[in-house]
Coordinates of C-alpha atoms and ligand atoms in Angstrom, one line a residue:
Chain K
M1 CA -12.8 -3.2 3.2
K2 CA -13.5 -4.5 -0.3
N3 CA -11.9 -2.1 -2.7
I4 CA -8.8 -0.3 -1.9
T5 CA -8.7 1.3 -5.4
L6 CA -11.1 2.0 -8.3
Y7 CA -9.9 -1.2 -9.9
Q8 CA -12.6 -3.7 -10.6
P9 CA -11.3 -7.2 -11.4
G10 CA -13.0 -8.7 -14.4
N11 CA -12.6 -10.5 -17.8
S12 CA -13.5 -7.9 -20.3
I13 CA -11.3 -7.1 -23.4
F14 CA -10.1 -4.0 -21.6
H15 CA -8.8 -6.0 -18.6
Y16 CA -6.7 -8.1 -20.9
C17 CA -5.2 -5.4 -23.1
D18 CA -1.8 -3.8 -22.4
S19 CA -2.0 -0.7 -20.2
R20 CA -0.3 1.3 -22.9
T21 CA -3.1 0.5 -25.3
K22 CA -5.5 2.1 -22.9
L23 CA -3.3 5.1 -22.6
V24 CA -3.4 5.5 -26.4
L25 CA -7.2 5.3 -26.2
I26 CA -7.2 8.1 -23.6
L27 CA -5.1 10.3 -25.8
C28 CA -7.2 9.7 -28.9
F29 CA -10.5 10.4 -27.2
A30 CA -9.1 13.5 -25.4
V31 CA -7.9 15.0 -28.7
L32 CA -11.2 14.1 -30.5
A33 CA -13.3 15.6 -27.7
F34 CA -11.5 19.0 -27.9
L35 CA -11.2 19.1 -31.7
Y36 CA -14.6 20.6 -32.6
F37 CA -16.5 23.4 -30.9
N38 CA -20.1 22.0 -30.7
P39 CA -21.9 19.9 -28.1
L40 CA -22.9 17.1 -30.5
I41 CA -19.6 15.4 -31.1
P42 CA -18.4 15.4 -27.5
L43 CA -21.8 14.1 -26.5
A44 CA -21.5 11.3 -29.0
L45 CA -18.0 10.5 -27.8
M46 CA -19.1 10.6 -24.2
L47 CA -21.9 8.1 -24.9
V48 CA -19.4 5.8 -26.8
V49 CA -17.1 5.9 -23.8
L50 CA -19.9 5.2 -21.4
V51 CA -20.8 2.2 -23.4
L52 CA -17.2 1.0 -23.3
N53 CA -17.2 1.4 -19.5
V54 CA -20.4 -0.6 -19.2
V55 CA -18.9 -3.4 -21.4
A56 CA -15.8 -3.4 -19.1
T57 CA -17.2 -3.1 -15.6
K58 CA -21.0 -3.5 -16.0
S59 CA -23.1 -1.7 -13.5
Y60 CA -20.1 -0.2 -11.7
A61 CA -19.6 2.1 -14.7
L62 CA -22.9 3.8 -13.9
T63 CA -23.2 3.5 -10.2
N64 CA -19.8 4.7 -9.0
A65 CA -19.4 8.0 -7.4
L66 CA -17.2 9.5 -10.1
T67 CA -19.6 8.9 -13.0
K68 CA -22.3 10.7 -10.9
L69 CA -19.9 13.5 -10.2
F70 CA -19.2 14.1 -13.9
L71 CA -23.0 14.3 -14.6
I72 CA -23.2 16.9 -11.9
I73 CA -20.3 18.8 -13.4
I74 CA -22.1 18.9 -16.8
L75 CA -25.1 20.3 -15.1
F76 CA -23.0 22.8 -13.2
F77 CA -21.4 24.0 -16.5
L78 CA -24.7 24.3 -18.2
V79 CA -26.1 26.6 -15.5
I80 CA -23.0 28.7 -14.8
H81 CA -22.1 29.3 -18.5
G82 CA -25.7 29.8 -19.4
F83 CA -25.9 32.8 -17.1
T84 CA -22.4 34.2 -17.3
N85 CA -20.6 33.3 -20.5
P86 CA -19.5 36.5 -22.3
L87 CA -20.4 35.0 -25.7
G88 CA -24.0 35.0 -24.7
K89 CA -26.3 37.2 -26.8
T90 CA -29.5 35.3 -27.6
P91 CA -31.8 35.0 -24.6
A92 CA -33.1 31.4 -24.1
V93 CA -36.9 31.1 -23.8
F94 CA -38.3 29.2 -20.9
W95 CA -42.1 28.6 -21.4
G96 CA -42.3 31.8 -23.4
H97 CA -40.2 33.9 -21.1
P98 CA -36.5 34.7 -20.9
L99 CA -34.9 33.9 -17.5
T100 CA -32.9 36.7 -15.8
I101 CA -31.4 36.7 -12.3
P102 CA -29.9 39.7 -10.6
F103 CA -26.1 40.2 -10.8
F104 CA -25.7 37.4 -13.3
G105 CA -27.9 38.4 -16.1
T106 CA -30.0 36.5 -18.6
Y107 CA -29.6 32.9 -19.5
T108 CA -28.5 32.7 -23.1
L109 CA -28.4 30.0 -25.7
E110 CA -24.8 30.6 -26.5
G111 CA -24.0 30.1 -22.8
A112 CA -25.8 26.8 -22.8
Y113 CA -24.1 25.7 -26.0
Y114 CA -20.7 26.6 -24.5
G115 CA -21.4 25.0 -21.1
L116 CA -22.6 21.7 -22.7
T117 CA -19.7 21.6 -25.1
F118 CA -17.2 21.9 -22.2
G119 CA -19.2 19.6 -19.9
F120 CA -19.3 16.8 -22.5
R121 CA -15.6 17.3 -23.3
I122 CA -14.5 16.9 -19.7
A123 CA -16.9 14.0 -19.0
T124 CA -15.5 12.2 -22.1
V125 CA -11.9 12.5 -20.9
A126 CA -12.8 11.7 -17.3
L127 CA -14.8 8.6 -18.3
I128 CA -12.2 7.2 -20.6
T129 CA -9.7 7.7 -17.8
L130 CA -12.1 5.9 -15.4
L131 CA -12.1 3.0 -18.0
Y132 CA -8.4 2.8 -17.7
V133 CA -8.1 2.8 -13.9
S134 CA -11.1 0.5 -13.3
T135 CA -9.7 -2.2 -15.6
T136 CA -6.0 -1.9 -14.9
H137 CA -4.4 -3.4 -11.8
P138 CA -2.9 -0.5 -9.8
I139 CA 0.6 -2.0 -10.1
E140 CA 0.1 -2.2 -13.8
V141 CA -1.0 1.5 -13.9
V142 CA 2.3 2.4 -12.3
R143 CA 4.4 0.1 -14.4
G144 CA 2.7 1.4 -17.6
L145 CA 3.4 5.0 -16.7
V146 CA 7.0 4.1 -15.8
K147 CA 7.4 2.3 -19.1
L148 CA 6.3 5.5 -20.8
G149 CA 9.0 7.5 -19.2
L150 CA 7.4 8.8 -16.0
P151 CA 10.0 9.0 -13.3
Y152 CA 9.9 5.9 -11.1
N153 CA 9.6 7.9 -7.9
F154 CA 6.6 9.7 -9.2
G155 CA 4.9 6.4 -10.2
F156 CA 5.6 5.2 -6.7
M157 CA 3.9 8.2 -5.2
I158 CA 0.8 7.7 -7.2
L159 CA 0.6 4.1 -6.1
M160 CA 1.0 5.1 -2.5
S161 CA -1.7 7.7 -2.6
L162 CA -4.1 5.4 -4.3
Q163 CA -3.7 3.0 -1.3
L164 CA -3.5 5.6 1.4
I165 CA -6.8 7.3 0.8
P166 CA -9.1 4.4 1.7
I167 CA -6.9 3.2 4.6
S168 CA -6.8 6.7 6.1
N169 CA -10.5 6.8 5.8
R170 CA -10.9 3.8 7.9
E171 CA -8.3 4.9 10.4
A172 CA -10.3 8.2 10.8
K173 CA -13.3 6.1 11.8
T174 CA -11.3 4.2 14.3
I175 CA -9.9 7.3 15.9
I176 CA -13.3 8.9 16.0
S177 CA -14.8 6.0 17.8
A178 CA -11.8 6.0 20.2
Q179 CA -12.4 9.6 21.0
R180 CA -16.2 9.1 21.5
A181 CA -15.3 6.2 23.8
R182 CA -13.3 8.7 25.8
G183 CA -16.4 10.9 26.3
L184 CA -16.1 13.3 23.4
V185 CA -19.7 14.1 22.5
E186 CA -20.7 16.4 19.7
H187 CA -24.0 18.2 20.1
N188 CA -23.9 20.5 17.1
L189 CA -22.1 21.2 13.9
W190 CA -19.6 23.5 15.6
E191 CA -18.6 20.9 18.2
K192 CA -18.3 18.3 15.4
L193 CA -15.9 20.5 13.6
K194 CA -13.9 21.2 16.7
S195 CA -13.7 17.5 17.4
L196 CA -12.0 17.0 14.0
V197 CA -8.9 18.9 15.3
P198 CA -7.6 16.2 17.7
L199 CA -8.4 13.7 14.9
F200 CA -5.9 15.3 12.6
V201 CA -2.7 14.7 14.5
P202 CA -2.9 11.0 15.1
L203 CA -4.2 10.6 11.5
V204 CA -1.3 12.4 9.9
V205 CA 1.3 10.6 12.2
S206 CA -0.1 7.2 11.4
S207 CA -0.3 7.9 7.7
L208 CA 3.3 9.0 7.6
E209 CA 4.4 5.9 9.5
R210 CA 2.4 3.8 7.2
M211 CA 3.9 5.4 4.2
E212 CA 7.4 4.7 5.5
T213 CA 6.5 1.0 6.1
M214 CA 4.9 0.8 2.6
A215 CA 8.0 2.2 1.0
M216 CA 10.3 -0.2 2.9
A217 CA 8.0 -3.2 2.2
L218 CA 7.9 -2.6 -1.5
E219 CA 11.6 -1.9 -1.7
A220 CA 12.4 -5.1 0.2
R221 CA 10.3 -7.1 -2.1
G222 CA 12.1 -5.8 -5.2
F223 CA 9.4 -3.5 -6.6
G224 CA 11.0 -1.7 -9.5
Y225 CA 14.1 -3.9 -9.4
T226 CA 14.1 -4.9 -13.0
E227 CA 12.6 -3.3 -16.1
H228 CA 11.0 -6.6 -17.0
P229 CA 9.1 -8.1 -14.0
T230 CA 7.4 -11.4 -14.7
Q231 CA 3.9 -11.0 -16.0
L232 CA 1.7 -13.2 -13.8
H233 CA -1.4 -12.8 -15.8
E234 CA -0.3 -13.1 -19.4
V235 CA -1.1 -9.5 -20.4
K236 CA 0.8 -9.2 -23.6
F237 CA 0.7 -6.9 -26.6
T238 CA -1.5 -9.0 -28.8
A239 CA -3.6 -8.7 -32.0
R240 CA -6.4 -7.4 -29.7
D241 CA -4.2 -4.4 -28.7
I242 CA -3.3 -3.7 -32.3
I243 CA -6.9 -3.7 -33.4
I244 CA -7.9 -1.3 -30.6
I245 CA -5.0 1.0 -31.2
A246 CA -5.6 0.9 -35.0
S247 CA -9.3 1.8 -34.7
A248 CA -8.6 4.6 -32.3
I249 CA -5.9 6.0 -34.5
I250 CA -8.1 5.7 -37.6
L251 CA -10.8 7.6 -35.8
L252 CA -8.4 10.2 -34.8
V253 CA -7.0 10.7 -38.3
I254 CA -10.5 11.0 -39.7
G255 CA -11.3 13.5 -37.0
L256 CA -8.2 15.6 -37.8
V257 CA -8.8 15.5 -41.6
L258 CA -12.4 16.7 -41.1
R259 CA -11.2 19.4 -38.7
F260 CA -8.7 20.8 -41.2
K261 CA -11.2 20.6 -44.1
Y262 CA -14.3 21.9 -42.5
G263 CA -13.0 23.9 -39.5
R264 CA -14.3 23.6 -35.9
L265 CA -17.9 22.8 -37.0
S266 CA -19.2 25.5 -34.7
W267 CA -22.7 26.9 -35.0
I268 CA -22.6 29.1 -32.0
D269 CA -23.3 32.2 -34.1
H270 CA -26.6 30.8 -35.5
L271 CA -28.5 30.0 -32.4
N272 CA -32.3 30.8 -32.5
S273 CA -33.9 28.2 -30.4
W274 CA -33.1 25.4 -27.9
G275 CA -33.1 22.8 -30.8
N276 CA -30.4 24.7 -32.5
I277 CA -27.9 23.9 -29.8
F278 CA -27.7 20.3 -31.0
W279 CA -28.3 20.9 -34.7
P280 CA -27.5 23.9 -36.8
G281 CA -30.7 25.6 -38.0
Chain X
M1 CA 27.8 -24.0 12.6
K2 CA 27.7 -21.4 9.9
A3 CA 27.0 -17.8 10.6
A4 CA 23.7 -16.5 9.1
L5 CA 24.0 -12.9 10.1
T6 CA 27.0 -11.0 11.4
F7 CA 27.3 -7.4 12.6
N8 CA 30.9 -6.2 12.9
N9 CA 31.2 -3.2 15.1
V10 CA 28.2 -1.5 13.5
S11 CA 27.3 2.1 14.3
Y12 CA 24.6 4.1 12.6
R13 CA 23.2 7.6 12.7
Y14 CA 20.0 8.6 10.8
P15 CA 20.3 11.7 8.7
D16 CA 19.5 14.9 10.5
S17 CA 19.8 13.2 13.9
Q18 CA 22.3 13.9 16.6
E19 CA 22.1 10.6 18.4
M20 CA 23.4 7.3 17.2
A21 CA 20.7 4.8 16.7
L22 CA 23.2 1.9 16.8
K23 CA 26.4 2.1 18.8
G24 CA 29.1 -0.5 18.2
I25 CA 26.9 -3.5 17.6
N26 CA 28.7 -6.9 17.5
L27 CA 26.4 -9.8 16.8
T28 CA 26.6 -13.2 15.2
V29 CA 23.5 -15.3 14.6
T30 CA 24.1 -18.9 13.5
E31 CA 22.0 -20.8 11.1
G32 CA 18.7 -22.2 12.5
E33 CA 18.8 -20.0 15.7
F34 CA 15.6 -18.4 17.0
V35 CA 16.7 -15.0 18.5
G36 CA 14.4 -12.7 20.3
I37 CA 15.2 -9.0 20.6
I38 CA 13.7 -6.9 23.4
G39 CA 14.2 -3.4 24.6
P40 CA 12.4 -0.2 25.4
N41 CA 11.2 2.4 22.9
A42 CA 13.9 4.0 20.7
A43 CA 16.4 1.3 21.7
G44 CA 17.3 0.8 18.1
K45 CA 15.6 -2.5 17.5
S46 CA 13.9 -1.5 14.3
T47 CA 17.1 0.1 13.1
L48 CA 18.9 -3.2 13.6
C49 CA 16.2 -4.9 11.5
R50 CA 16.6 -2.3 8.7
A51 CA 20.3 -2.8 8.7
A52 CA 19.9 -6.6 8.5
N53 CA 18.2 -6.5 5.1
G54 CA 20.1 -3.6 3.6
L55 CA 17.4 -0.9 3.8
I56 CA 20.2 0.8 5.8
P57 CA 22.4 2.0 4.0
H58 CA 20.6 1.6 0.6
S59 CA 17.3 3.3 1.3
F60 CA 18.2 5.4 4.3
S61 CA 21.2 7.7 4.0
G62 CA 23.0 8.6 7.2
D63 CA 26.4 7.4 8.5
L64 CA 27.0 3.7 8.7
E65 CA 30.2 2.4 10.2
G66 CA 31.3 -1.3 10.4
D67 CA 30.1 -4.1 8.2
I68 CA 27.1 -6.4 8.1
Y69 CA 27.3 -9.8 6.5
V70 CA 24.3 -11.9 5.4
N71 CA 25.3 -15.4 4.4
G72 CA 28.8 -14.0 4.0
I73 CA 27.7 -11.2 1.7
N74 CA 28.4 -7.6 2.7
T75 CA 25.1 -5.8 2.7
K76 CA 26.8 -2.7 1.2
E77 CA 27.5 -4.6 -2.0
K78 CA 23.9 -5.6 -2.8
K79 CA 20.6 -3.9 -3.0
P80 CA 17.7 -4.8 -0.6
A81 CA 15.9 -6.4 -3.6
Q82 CA 18.9 -8.7 -4.1
L83 CA 19.4 -9.3 -0.4
A84 CA 15.7 -10.4 -0.3
E85 CA 17.0 -13.8 -1.5
Y86 CA 18.9 -14.2 1.8
V87 CA 16.9 -12.2 4.4
G88 CA 13.2 -11.4 4.6
L89 CA 11.8 -8.6 6.7
V90 CA 8.2 -8.5 8.2
F91 CA 6.8 -5.3 9.7
A92 CA 4.4 -4.5 12.5
D93 CA 1.7 -3.0 10.4
P94 CA 0.0 -5.8 8.5
E95 CA -1.8 -3.7 6.0
A96 CA 1.0 -1.4 5.0
Q97 CA 3.1 -4.3 3.7
L98 CA 0.3 -5.7 1.6
S99 CA -0.5 -4.2 -1.8
Q100 CA -2.0 -6.8 -4.1
M101 CA -5.6 -7.7 -5.0
T102 CA -5.5 -11.4 -3.9
V103 CA -3.4 -13.4 -1.4
W104 CA -2.0 -15.4 -4.3
E105 CA -0.8 -12.3 -6.1
E106 CA 0.6 -10.9 -2.9
V107 CA 2.8 -14.0 -2.4
A108 CA 3.8 -14.0 -6.1
F109 CA 4.6 -10.2 -6.1
G110 CA 8.2 -10.4 -4.8
P111 CA 9.5 -13.1 -7.1
A112 CA 7.7 -11.5 -10.0
N113 CA 9.5 -8.3 -9.3
L114 CA 12.8 -10.1 -9.6
G115 CA 11.8 -11.5 -13.0
I116 CA 11.8 -15.2 -11.9
P117 CA 10.1 -17.4 -14.5
R118 CA 6.3 -17.9 -14.2
E119 CA 6.4 -21.7 -13.7
E120 CA 8.9 -21.3 -10.9
I121 CA 6.8 -18.6 -9.2
F122 CA 3.6 -20.8 -9.4
K123 CA 5.5 -23.6 -7.7
R124 CA 6.9 -21.4 -5.0
V125 CA 3.6 -19.7 -4.2
D126 CA 1.9 -23.0 -3.7
L127 CA 4.7 -24.2 -1.5
M128 CA 4.5 -21.0 0.7
L129 CA 0.7 -21.0 0.9
G130 CA 1.0 -24.6 2.2
L131 CA 3.8 -23.8 4.7
L132 CA 1.8 -21.0 6.3
K133 CA -1.5 -23.0 6.0
I134 CA -3.2 -20.2 4.1
E135 CA -4.2 -22.1 0.9
K136 CA -7.9 -21.6 1.5
M137 CA -7.5 -17.8 1.2
R138 CA -5.6 -17.7 -2.0
D139 CA -8.3 -15.9 -4.0
R140 CA -9.3 -13.5 -1.2
S141 CA -8.3 -9.9 -0.9
P142 CA -5.5 -9.6 1.7
F143 CA -7.4 -6.6 3.1
N144 CA -10.3 -8.7 4.2
L145 CA -8.4 -11.0 6.4
S146 CA -7.9 -11.0 10.2
G147 CA -4.6 -9.4 11.5
G148 CA -3.1 -12.8 12.2
E149 CA -3.9 -14.1 8.8
Q150 CA -2.5 -10.9 7.2
Q151 CA 0.8 -11.4 9.0
K152 CA 1.0 -14.9 7.8
V153 CA 0.4 -13.7 4.2
A154 CA 3.1 -11.1 4.8
I155 CA 5.5 -13.9 6.1
A156 CA 4.6 -16.1 3.1
S157 CA 5.3 -13.3 0.7
V158 CA 8.8 -12.5 2.0
L159 CA 9.6 -16.2 2.2
A160 CA 8.6 -16.6 -1.5
M161 CA 11.9 -14.9 -2.3
E162 CA 13.5 -17.9 -0.6
P163 CA 15.5 -16.3 2.2
R164 CA 17.0 -18.5 4.9
I165 CA 16.7 -15.7 7.5
L166 CA 13.5 -14.2 8.6
V167 CA 13.5 -10.9 10.5
L168 CA 10.3 -9.8 12.2
D169 CA 9.9 -6.4 13.7
E170 CA 7.1 -6.5 16.3
P171 CA 4.9 -8.7 14.1
T172 CA 2.2 -9.1 16.7
S173 CA 2.0 -5.6 18.1
N174 CA -1.2 -4.8 16.1
L175 CA -2.8 -8.2 16.8
D176 CA -5.2 -9.7 19.3
P177 CA -4.0 -12.6 21.5
R178 CA -5.4 -15.2 19.0
G179 CA -3.6 -13.6 16.1
T180 CA -0.4 -13.3 18.2
A181 CA -0.5 -17.0 19.0
E182 CA -1.1 -17.9 15.3
V183 CA 1.9 -15.9 14.3
F184 CA 4.2 -17.4 17.0
A185 CA 3.1 -20.9 16.1
A186 CA 3.8 -20.3 12.4
V187 CA 7.2 -18.8 13.0
K188 CA 8.2 -21.5 15.4
E189 CA 7.2 -24.2 12.9
L190 CA 9.3 -22.5 10.1
N191 CA 12.2 -22.4 12.5
K192 CA 12.0 -26.0 13.6
K193 CA 10.8 -27.8 10.4
Q194 CA 12.4 -25.6 7.7
N195 CA 15.4 -24.6 9.8
I196 CA 14.9 -21.0 9.0
T197 CA 16.9 -18.6 11.1
V198 CA 14.5 -16.3 13.0
I199 CA 15.2 -12.9 14.5
M200 CA 12.2 -11.5 16.2
V201 CA 11.7 -8.2 17.9
E202 CA 8.8 -8.5 20.4
H203 CA 7.4 -7.0 23.5
E204 CA 5.5 -10.2 24.4
V205 CA 8.3 -11.4 26.7
E206 CA 6.3 -14.5 27.9
L207 CA 5.9 -15.9 24.4
L208 CA 9.4 -14.9 23.4
A209 CA 10.9 -16.6 26.4
E210 CA 9.0 -19.7 25.6
H211 CA 10.0 -19.9 21.9
A212 CA 13.4 -18.2 21.5
D213 CA 16.7 -20.0 22.0
R214 CA 18.4 -16.7 22.7
I215 CA 17.4 -13.3 23.9
I216 CA 19.1 -10.0 23.1
F217 CA 18.3 -7.0 25.3
M218 CA 19.0 -3.6 23.7
D219 CA 18.9 -0.1 25.0
H220 CA 20.2 3.2 23.7
G221 CA 21.5 1.6 20.5
Q222 CA 23.6 -1.0 22.4
I223 CA 23.3 -4.7 23.1
L224 CA 23.3 -4.9 27.0
L225 CA 22.4 -8.6 27.4
D226 CA 22.8 -11.5 25.1
G227 CA 22.2 -15.1 26.0
P228 CA 19.7 -17.9 26.7
P229 CA 16.4 -16.7 28.1
G230 CA 17.0 -18.0 31.6
E231 CA 20.3 -16.0 31.9
V232 CA 19.1 -12.8 30.3
F233 CA 15.9 -12.6 32.4
R234 CA 18.0 -13.2 35.5
Q235 CA 19.1 -9.5 35.2
V236 CA 15.7 -8.4 36.5
E237 CA 16.8 -5.0 37.8
L238 CA 18.6 -4.0 34.6
I239 CA 15.6 -4.9 32.5
Q240 CA 12.9 -3.5 34.8
K241 CA 14.8 -0.2 35.2
T242 CA 14.0 0.6 31.5
G243 CA 10.3 0.0 32.1
M244 CA 10.3 -3.4 30.4
N245 CA 8.6 -6.5 31.7
I246 CA 10.1 -9.9 32.4
P247 CA 8.1 -13.1 32.2
Q248 CA 5.9 -13.5 35.4
V249 CA 7.4 -17.0 36.0
T250 CA 10.8 -15.4 36.2
E251 CA 9.7 -12.8 38.7
V252 CA 8.3 -15.6 40.9
A253 CA 11.6 -17.5 40.5
Q254 CA 13.5 -14.4 41.5
I255 CA 11.5 -14.0 44.7
L256 CA 11.9 -17.6 45.6
D257 CA 15.6 -17.4 44.9
K258 CA 16.0 -14.3 47.2
E259 CA 14.2 -16.0 50.0
Y260 CA 15.4 -19.6 49.7
G261 CA 18.4 -19.4 47.4
V262 CA 16.9 -22.1 45.2
W263 CA 18.8 -21.5 41.9
G264 CA 22.3 -20.4 42.9
N265 CA 24.1 -19.6 39.7
K266 CA 21.8 -21.5 37.4
P267 CA 19.6 -19.7 34.8
Y268 CA 16.1 -18.8 36.0
P269 CA 13.1 -20.7 34.6
V270 CA 11.2 -18.7 32.0
T271 CA 8.1 -21.0 31.5
I272 CA 5.7 -22.6 33.8
E273 CA 7.0 -26.1 32.9
E274 CA 10.5 -25.1 33.7
L275 CA 9.5 -23.6 37.0
Y276 CA 7.5 -26.7 37.9
A277 CA 10.3 -29.0 37.0
C278 CA 12.8 -27.0 39.1
L279 CA 10.5 -26.9 42.1
R280 CA 9.9 -30.6 42.0
N281 CA 13.6 -31.3 41.9
N282 CA 14.2 -29.3 45.0
Ligands
ATP1 N1 13.4 7.2 10.0 C1 14.1 7.7 11.0 N2 14.7 8.9 10.9 C2 15.4 9.5 11.9 N3 15.5 8.9 13.1 C3 14.9 7.7 13.3 C4 14.2 7.1 12.3 N4 13.7 5.9 12.8 C5 14.1 5.8 14.0 N5 14.9 6.9 14.4 C6 15.5 7.2 15.7 O1 16.5 6.1 15.9 C7 16.4 5.7 17.3 C8 16.1 4.2 17.3 O2 14.8 4.0 16.8 P1 14.2 2.6 16.5 O3 13.0 2.8 15.7 O4 15.2 1.7 15.9 O5 13.8 2.1 17.9 P2 13.0 0.8 18.4 O6 13.8 0.1 19.3 O7 12.5 0.1 17.2 O8 11.7 1.5 19.1 P3 10.2 1.1 19.2 O9 10.1 0.1 20.3 O10 9.5 2.3 19.5 O11 9.8 0.5 17.8 C9 15.3 6.5 17.9 O12 16.0 7.6 18.6 C10 14.5 7.1 16.8 O13 14.0 8.3 17.1
MG2 MG1 10.6 -0.4 16.3

């Protein structure tokens, strides 16, 4: 098994900055994404974050399952809100016709506007978080969170679950093959589902045992013993971190000033055509 | 000879458990010894290992009576992380004790957690990788290695904290015969060349009989037998009653002894070489 976590070793600027710097980045982008109520700004933020991800982890940024999942979520929001959002009043025109489905109603421009706004907001936050976990060693993730005041045990738990998921996955495969070898043959979906039941017990038992061993092994090797463990790869708070944090904060301040001067920059009440969604008419 | 590890009348009960997992254990292991521990399921072998490196009582609550000394230090007075300097513990499940992205990082992890200076860690890691002969794997992920290699990484990573006592709790139970042989060879070499005290729980009695200087047989939280392999494995009935095996050579010796009275009061042979030597002399 190659990757036990989402972490992708590499040499990008994000791999070398302090884990707290990246947390500041997450915070700034999350606030910015939710500051205004229109799809344009979250879309721009999402694209920026996507570019940052590509810089950090190259093709992994686009090919991993999570990025795909977020794109599907955007699509899902677009459809669901389009049909059901209570703000909807202007029917959207598809090739000259409005689109109505029974029980849900008519697809509206306001719904699409709302769905896209939310979809892009969530994708922005999710992708900036992905940037954090894919460029930060799991141990550093936990140390960073503990430094920020997260209870130590909670950090420990996150670390364990990060590691347990892929291991359990493989264990499940082993147990399935063992049970097939003992003559368990599934002919249809129902039988497949039934065969999962005997899988569950050994899986839970071995996961619990493994968790106990992990906890003991980490404890015996001094994990969490001092507040200042030796940094093996010199990840220090450097000029680089200060530049990243400063730019993120400047961006955030500009965003806040504009927000208080010009409001939420929403044009949901002036939608006449598809084009209006991305630019006020 | 200096005592490396001492148990003084130690009894222990896990929280929410009626039965005692250890009952009045008295044990002294001297420096440089290779002690093998055998016993059926639930005998208390793992509990003994946890008590030896301070996980009991520091990470497990429950009632501990008596005292345990590691290099003269009472384990009640130091945390497992501090005791790691004196005693290292290796577990059965190779993967559950590995957590880092490369073998090098894995070995460096323990000392780094203690805040030891970088240059010192770099030196120690190179030394340990050399001792366990795993230098070639330094940049590989520990999760891509064979079970035997993983156990050697696990051993190197506890030794990087420079303990003089190595406790191994069934280190070969998840391994194939080749991995098992690799681990035994590595441990034996550490014991002979580095004079590291070894305490090893095992069910591979043949290998244990061959390598260990002393065998301890446990059941129901007590030490029932304690002595050189040839003397302990003489107690065939006692051991076999619990469902445990004894080395095949010893079984043969027992049959010969019953029929011809070959050995008298002497210890039984436990390896083929010993059996052969005895038979030749008679
Ligand atoms: N974490 C725990 N909590 C409660 N009871 C435990 C715990 N671990 C072990 N025990 C109990 O303590 C007793 C001794 O267990 P221990 O694990 O030391 O046996 P063992 O000799 O290592 O057995 P095995 O050969 O199965 O590994 C058993 O009765 C067991 O059920
Ligand atoms: Mg055990």
